[in-house]
Tab-separated table of C-alpha atoms in Angstrom:
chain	number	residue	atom	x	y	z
A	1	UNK	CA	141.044	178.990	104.211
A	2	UNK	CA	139.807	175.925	102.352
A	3	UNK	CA	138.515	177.049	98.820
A	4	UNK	CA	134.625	176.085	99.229
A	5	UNK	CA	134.570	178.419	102.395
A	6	UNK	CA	136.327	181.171	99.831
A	7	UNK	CA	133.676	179.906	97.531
A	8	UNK	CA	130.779	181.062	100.141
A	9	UNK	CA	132.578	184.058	101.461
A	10	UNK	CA	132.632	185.419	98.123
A	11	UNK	CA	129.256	184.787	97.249
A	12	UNK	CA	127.982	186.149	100.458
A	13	UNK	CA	130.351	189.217	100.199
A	14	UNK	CA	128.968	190.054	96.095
A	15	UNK	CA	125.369	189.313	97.288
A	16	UNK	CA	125.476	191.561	100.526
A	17	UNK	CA	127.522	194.511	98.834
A	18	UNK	CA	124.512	195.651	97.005
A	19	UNK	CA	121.624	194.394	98.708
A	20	UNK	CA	121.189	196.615	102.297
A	21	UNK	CA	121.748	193.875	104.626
A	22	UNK	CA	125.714	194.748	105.492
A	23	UNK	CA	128.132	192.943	103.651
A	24	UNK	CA	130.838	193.722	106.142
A	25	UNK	CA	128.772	192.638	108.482
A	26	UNK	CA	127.923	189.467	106.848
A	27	UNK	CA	131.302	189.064	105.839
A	28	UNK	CA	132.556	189.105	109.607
A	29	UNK	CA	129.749	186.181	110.712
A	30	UNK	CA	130.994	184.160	107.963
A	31	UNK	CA	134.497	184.459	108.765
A	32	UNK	CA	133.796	184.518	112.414
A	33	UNK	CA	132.175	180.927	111.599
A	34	UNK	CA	134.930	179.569	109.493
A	35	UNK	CA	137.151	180.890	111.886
A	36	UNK	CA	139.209	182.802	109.793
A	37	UNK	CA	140.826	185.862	111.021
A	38	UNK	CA	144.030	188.480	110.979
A	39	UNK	CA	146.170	188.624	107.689
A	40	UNK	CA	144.307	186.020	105.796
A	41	UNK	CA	141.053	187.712	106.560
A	42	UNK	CA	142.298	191.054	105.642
A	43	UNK	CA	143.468	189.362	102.327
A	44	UNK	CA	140.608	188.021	101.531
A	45	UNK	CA	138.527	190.259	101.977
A	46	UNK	CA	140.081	193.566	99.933
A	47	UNK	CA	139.949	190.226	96.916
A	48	UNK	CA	136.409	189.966	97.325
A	49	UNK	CA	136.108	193.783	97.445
A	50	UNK	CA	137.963	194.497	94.414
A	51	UNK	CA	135.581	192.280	92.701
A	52	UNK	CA	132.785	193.631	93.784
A	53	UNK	CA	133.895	197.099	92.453
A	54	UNK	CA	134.585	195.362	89.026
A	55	UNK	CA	131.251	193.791	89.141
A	56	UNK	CA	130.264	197.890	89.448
A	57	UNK	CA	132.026	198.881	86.330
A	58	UNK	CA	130.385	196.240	84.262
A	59	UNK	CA	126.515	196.699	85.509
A	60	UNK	CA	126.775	200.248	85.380
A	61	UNK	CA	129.430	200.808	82.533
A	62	UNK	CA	126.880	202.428	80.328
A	63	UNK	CA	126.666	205.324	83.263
A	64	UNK	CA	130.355	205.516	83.622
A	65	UNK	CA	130.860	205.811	79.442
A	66	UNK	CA	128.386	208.940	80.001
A	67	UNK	CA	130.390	210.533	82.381
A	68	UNK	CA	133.707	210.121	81.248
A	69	UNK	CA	132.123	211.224	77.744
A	70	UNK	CA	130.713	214.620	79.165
A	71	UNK	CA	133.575	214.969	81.651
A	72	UNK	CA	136.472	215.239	79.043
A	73	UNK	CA	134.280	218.041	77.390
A	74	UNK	CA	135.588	220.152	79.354
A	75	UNK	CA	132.667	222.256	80.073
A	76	UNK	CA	130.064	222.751	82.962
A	77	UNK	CA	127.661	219.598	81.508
A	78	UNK	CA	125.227	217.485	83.452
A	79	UNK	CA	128.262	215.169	83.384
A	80	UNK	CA	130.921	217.028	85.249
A	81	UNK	CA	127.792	217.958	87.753
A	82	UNK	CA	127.347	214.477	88.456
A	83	UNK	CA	131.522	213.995	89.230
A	84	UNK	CA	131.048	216.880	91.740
A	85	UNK	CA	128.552	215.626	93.187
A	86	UNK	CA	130.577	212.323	93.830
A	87	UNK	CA	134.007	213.811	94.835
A	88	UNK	CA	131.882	215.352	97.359
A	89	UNK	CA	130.325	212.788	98.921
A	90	UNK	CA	133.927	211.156	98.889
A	91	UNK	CA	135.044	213.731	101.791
A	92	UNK	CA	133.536	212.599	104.988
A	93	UNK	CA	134.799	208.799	104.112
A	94	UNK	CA	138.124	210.323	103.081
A	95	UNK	CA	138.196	212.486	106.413
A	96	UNK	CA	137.433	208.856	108.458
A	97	UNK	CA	140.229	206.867	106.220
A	98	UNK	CA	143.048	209.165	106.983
A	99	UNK	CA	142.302	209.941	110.642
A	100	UNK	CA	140.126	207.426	112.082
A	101	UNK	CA	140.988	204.264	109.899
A	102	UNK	CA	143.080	202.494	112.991
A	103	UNK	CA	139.973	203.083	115.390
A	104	UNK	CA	137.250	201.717	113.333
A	105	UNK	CA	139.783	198.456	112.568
A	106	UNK	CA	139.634	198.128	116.051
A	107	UNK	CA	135.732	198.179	116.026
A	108	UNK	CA	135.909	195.451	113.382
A	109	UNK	CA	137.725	192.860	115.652
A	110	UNK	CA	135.607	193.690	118.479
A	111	UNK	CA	133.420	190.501	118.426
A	112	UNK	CA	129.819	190.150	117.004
A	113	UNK	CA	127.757	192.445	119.231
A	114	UNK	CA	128.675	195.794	117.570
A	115	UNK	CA	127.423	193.736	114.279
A	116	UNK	CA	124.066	192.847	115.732
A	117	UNK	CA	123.685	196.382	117.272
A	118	UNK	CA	124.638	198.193	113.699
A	119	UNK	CA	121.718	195.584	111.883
A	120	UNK	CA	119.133	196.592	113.987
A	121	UNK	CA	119.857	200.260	113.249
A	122	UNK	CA	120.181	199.365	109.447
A	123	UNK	CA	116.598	197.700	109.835
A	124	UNK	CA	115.270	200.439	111.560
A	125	UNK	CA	116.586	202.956	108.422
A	126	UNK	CA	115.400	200.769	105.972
A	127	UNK	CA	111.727	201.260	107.838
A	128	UNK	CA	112.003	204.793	107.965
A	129	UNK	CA	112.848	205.308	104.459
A	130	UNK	CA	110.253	202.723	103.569
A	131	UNK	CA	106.984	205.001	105.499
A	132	UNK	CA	108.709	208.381	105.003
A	133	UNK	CA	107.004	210.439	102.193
A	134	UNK	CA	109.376	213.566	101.792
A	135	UNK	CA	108.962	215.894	98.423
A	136	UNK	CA	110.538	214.149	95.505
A	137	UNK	CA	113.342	216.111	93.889
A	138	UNK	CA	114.414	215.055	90.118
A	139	UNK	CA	118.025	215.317	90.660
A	140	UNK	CA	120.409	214.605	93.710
A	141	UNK	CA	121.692	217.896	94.948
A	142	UNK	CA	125.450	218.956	96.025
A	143	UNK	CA	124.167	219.191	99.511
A	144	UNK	CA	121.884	215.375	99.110
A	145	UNK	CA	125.597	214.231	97.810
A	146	UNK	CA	127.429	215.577	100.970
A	147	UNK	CA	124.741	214.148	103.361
A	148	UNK	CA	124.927	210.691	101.654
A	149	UNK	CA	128.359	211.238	101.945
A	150	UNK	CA	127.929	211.363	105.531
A	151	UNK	CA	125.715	208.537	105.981
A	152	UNK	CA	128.482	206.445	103.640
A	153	UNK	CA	131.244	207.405	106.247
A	154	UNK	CA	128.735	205.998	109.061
A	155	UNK	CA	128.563	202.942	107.621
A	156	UNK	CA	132.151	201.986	107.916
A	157	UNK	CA	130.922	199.980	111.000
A	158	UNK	CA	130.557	196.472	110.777
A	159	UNK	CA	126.967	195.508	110.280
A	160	UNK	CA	125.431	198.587	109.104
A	161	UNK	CA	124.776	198.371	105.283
A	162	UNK	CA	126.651	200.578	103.244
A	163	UNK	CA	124.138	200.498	100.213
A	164	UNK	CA	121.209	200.746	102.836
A	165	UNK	CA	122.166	203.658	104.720
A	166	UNK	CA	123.148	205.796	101.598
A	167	UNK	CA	119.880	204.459	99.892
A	168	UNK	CA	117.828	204.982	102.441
A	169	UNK	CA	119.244	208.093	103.670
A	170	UNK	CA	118.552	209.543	99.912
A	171	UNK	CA	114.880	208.586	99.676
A	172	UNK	CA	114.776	210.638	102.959
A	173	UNK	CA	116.016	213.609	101.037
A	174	UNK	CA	113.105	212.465	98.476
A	175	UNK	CA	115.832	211.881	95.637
A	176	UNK	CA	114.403	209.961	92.611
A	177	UNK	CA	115.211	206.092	93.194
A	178	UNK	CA	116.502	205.331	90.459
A	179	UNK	CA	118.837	207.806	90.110
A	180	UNK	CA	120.120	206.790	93.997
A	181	UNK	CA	120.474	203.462	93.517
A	182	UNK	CA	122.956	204.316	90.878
A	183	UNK	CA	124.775	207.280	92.491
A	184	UNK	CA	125.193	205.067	96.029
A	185	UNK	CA	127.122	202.050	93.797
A	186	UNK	CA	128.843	204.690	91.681
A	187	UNK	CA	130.182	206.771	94.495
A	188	UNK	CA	131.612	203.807	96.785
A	189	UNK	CA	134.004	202.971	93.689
A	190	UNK	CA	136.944	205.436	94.550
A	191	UNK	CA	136.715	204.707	98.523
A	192	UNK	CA	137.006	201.072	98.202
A	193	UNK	CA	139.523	201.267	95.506
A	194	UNK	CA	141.779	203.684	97.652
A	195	UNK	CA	141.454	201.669	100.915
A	196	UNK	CA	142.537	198.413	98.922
A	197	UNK	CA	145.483	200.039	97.658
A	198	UNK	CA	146.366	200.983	101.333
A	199	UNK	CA	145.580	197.613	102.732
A	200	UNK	CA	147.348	195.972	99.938
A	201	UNK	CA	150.799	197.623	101.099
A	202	UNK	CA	150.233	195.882	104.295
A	203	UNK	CA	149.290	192.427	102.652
A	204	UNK	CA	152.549	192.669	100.696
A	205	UNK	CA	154.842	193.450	103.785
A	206	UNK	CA	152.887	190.672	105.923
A	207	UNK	CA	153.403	188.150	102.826
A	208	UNK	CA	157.162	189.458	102.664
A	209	UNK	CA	157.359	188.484	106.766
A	210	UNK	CA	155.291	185.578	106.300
A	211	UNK	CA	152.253	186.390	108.186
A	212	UNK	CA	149.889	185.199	105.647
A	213	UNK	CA	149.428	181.908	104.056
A	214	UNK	CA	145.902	181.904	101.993
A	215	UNK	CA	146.244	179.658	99.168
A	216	UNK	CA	146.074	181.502	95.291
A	217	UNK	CA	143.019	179.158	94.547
A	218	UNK	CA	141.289	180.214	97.434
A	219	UNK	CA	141.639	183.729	96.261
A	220	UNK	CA	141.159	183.529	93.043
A	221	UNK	CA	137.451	181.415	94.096
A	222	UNK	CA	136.598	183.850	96.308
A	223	UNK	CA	137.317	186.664	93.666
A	224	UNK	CA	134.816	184.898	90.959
A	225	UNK	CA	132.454	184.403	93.439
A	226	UNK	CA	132.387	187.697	94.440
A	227	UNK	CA	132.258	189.075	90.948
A	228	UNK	CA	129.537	186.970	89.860
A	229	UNK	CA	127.110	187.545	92.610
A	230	UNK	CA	128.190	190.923	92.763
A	231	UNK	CA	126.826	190.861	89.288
A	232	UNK	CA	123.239	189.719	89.647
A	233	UNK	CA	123.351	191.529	93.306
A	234	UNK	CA	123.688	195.112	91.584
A	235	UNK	CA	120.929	194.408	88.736
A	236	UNK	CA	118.540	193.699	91.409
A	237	UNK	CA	119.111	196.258	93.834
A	238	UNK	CA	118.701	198.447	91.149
A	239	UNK	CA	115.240	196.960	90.389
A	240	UNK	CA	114.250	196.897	94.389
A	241	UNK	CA	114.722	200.246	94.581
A	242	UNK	CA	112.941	201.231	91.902
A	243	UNK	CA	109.935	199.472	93.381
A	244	UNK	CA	110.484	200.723	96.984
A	245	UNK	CA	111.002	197.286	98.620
A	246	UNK	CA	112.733	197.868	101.474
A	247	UNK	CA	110.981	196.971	103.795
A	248	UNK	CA	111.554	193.235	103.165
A	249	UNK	CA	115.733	193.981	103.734
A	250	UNK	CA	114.621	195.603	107.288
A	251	UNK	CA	112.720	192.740	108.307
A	252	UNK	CA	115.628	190.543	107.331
A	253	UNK	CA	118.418	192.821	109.181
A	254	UNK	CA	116.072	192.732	112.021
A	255	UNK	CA	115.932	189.222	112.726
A	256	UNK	CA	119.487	189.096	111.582
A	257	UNK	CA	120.855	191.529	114.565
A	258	UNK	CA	118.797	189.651	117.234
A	259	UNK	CA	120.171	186.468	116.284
A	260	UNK	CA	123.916	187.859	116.084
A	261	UNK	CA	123.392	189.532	119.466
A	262	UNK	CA	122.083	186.024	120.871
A	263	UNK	CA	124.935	183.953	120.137
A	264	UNK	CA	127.168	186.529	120.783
């Protein structure tokens, strides 16, 4: 991997993170273009995802102070609420990492079509949640948490946004948008953390057998990149939610998935 293609991977992978177009998705097009694929791809990609996570903890540290403030209280708080509610929407990803984690790796290097299929359905969320007006509820539930949990474990496949389907599957629920936007970045945190640490053990025995040769520079590009989109990506999602513009994301996800399906 040359080190201006890390430099667009990573921008496309920080951009596409937050905004509800699929940045796994994405993320296999652009490698699929480059033609960049087994251990160097797998290294690559858990860089640009660690980043993207740190980009998290900067946007939103202010929310994360709050919590670990209330949470070492030691006491039933608003705080320690909101933790629950996140552990719990942990459980149906943690349920697909430990027992289904081989199978949906095998989805990923299944070619382009699955990734054109899982935008179209991403668009047609995105629309629902757009012209759905369900009652709107001030807080997100334990149950809203568990659902989104669900929705968060559904979008493990390639091409159907993470940030879109737990978004969108929230303002179904009628859950206050800002609120959302911030519980769908918080929540992904411990997930993507976890499943870097367990690819990461496989990075270091393929570099220790000499399976993968991606250069440090290319790494560490695609890891700024990453960061720094990831950045400005999670300020405006925030903002787009707020407003309820969706609708724009499903149009582009649309035309995205017919055009994937076409030339693939």
């Amino acid at each position: 991997m040359e080190w201006f293609e890390a430099l667009l991977l990573g921008i496309l992978q920080g951009l596409t993170e937050y905004l509800p177009v699929s940045s796994s998705g994405h993320l296999a097009i652009g490698s699929a273009l480059f033609g960049i694929e087994g251990e160097d791809n797998l290294t690559f990609t858990i860089a640009v995802h660690v980043a993207t996570v740190l980009s998290t903890l900067v946007i939103l540290w202010k929310e994360i102070d709050w919590i670990f403030r209330g949470l070492f209280k030691f006491e039933l708080n608003a705080e320690t609420k909101y933790v629950i509610n996140i552990i719990v929407s942990m459980i149906p990803i943690g349920i697909v990492g430990v027992f289904f984690k081989d199978y949906v790796e095998e989805i990923f290097g299944s070619g382009l079509l699955i990734v054109g299929c899982m935008l179209l359905l991403t668009a047609l969320l995105l629309t629902f949640s757009y012209y759905a007006k369900p009652r709107l509820k001030e807080n997100i539930s334990l149950k809203d948490a568990f659902i989104i949990g669900l929705a968060q474990a559904c979008a493990v496949l390639p091409g159907l946004s993470r940030s879109g389907t737990t978004i969108a599957t929230g303002l179904l629920l009628g859950d206050n948008k800002a609120k959302l936007a911030q519980f769908s970045f918080l929540m992904v945190i411990p997930p993507i953390l976890g499943e870097a640490l367990l690819d990461g053990m496989k990075i270091v025995k393929g570099a220790a057998e000499g399976t993968s040769d991606i250069s440090m520079l290319s790494l560490a590009v695609g890891f700024l990149a990453a960061f720094v989109s990831g950045c400005l990506a999670c300020k405006w999602m925030i903002n787009i939610v707020k407003k309820g513009k969706l609708i724009y994301f499903a149009i582009y996800c649309a035309i995205a998935g017919i055009l994937t399906i076409v030339c693939a």
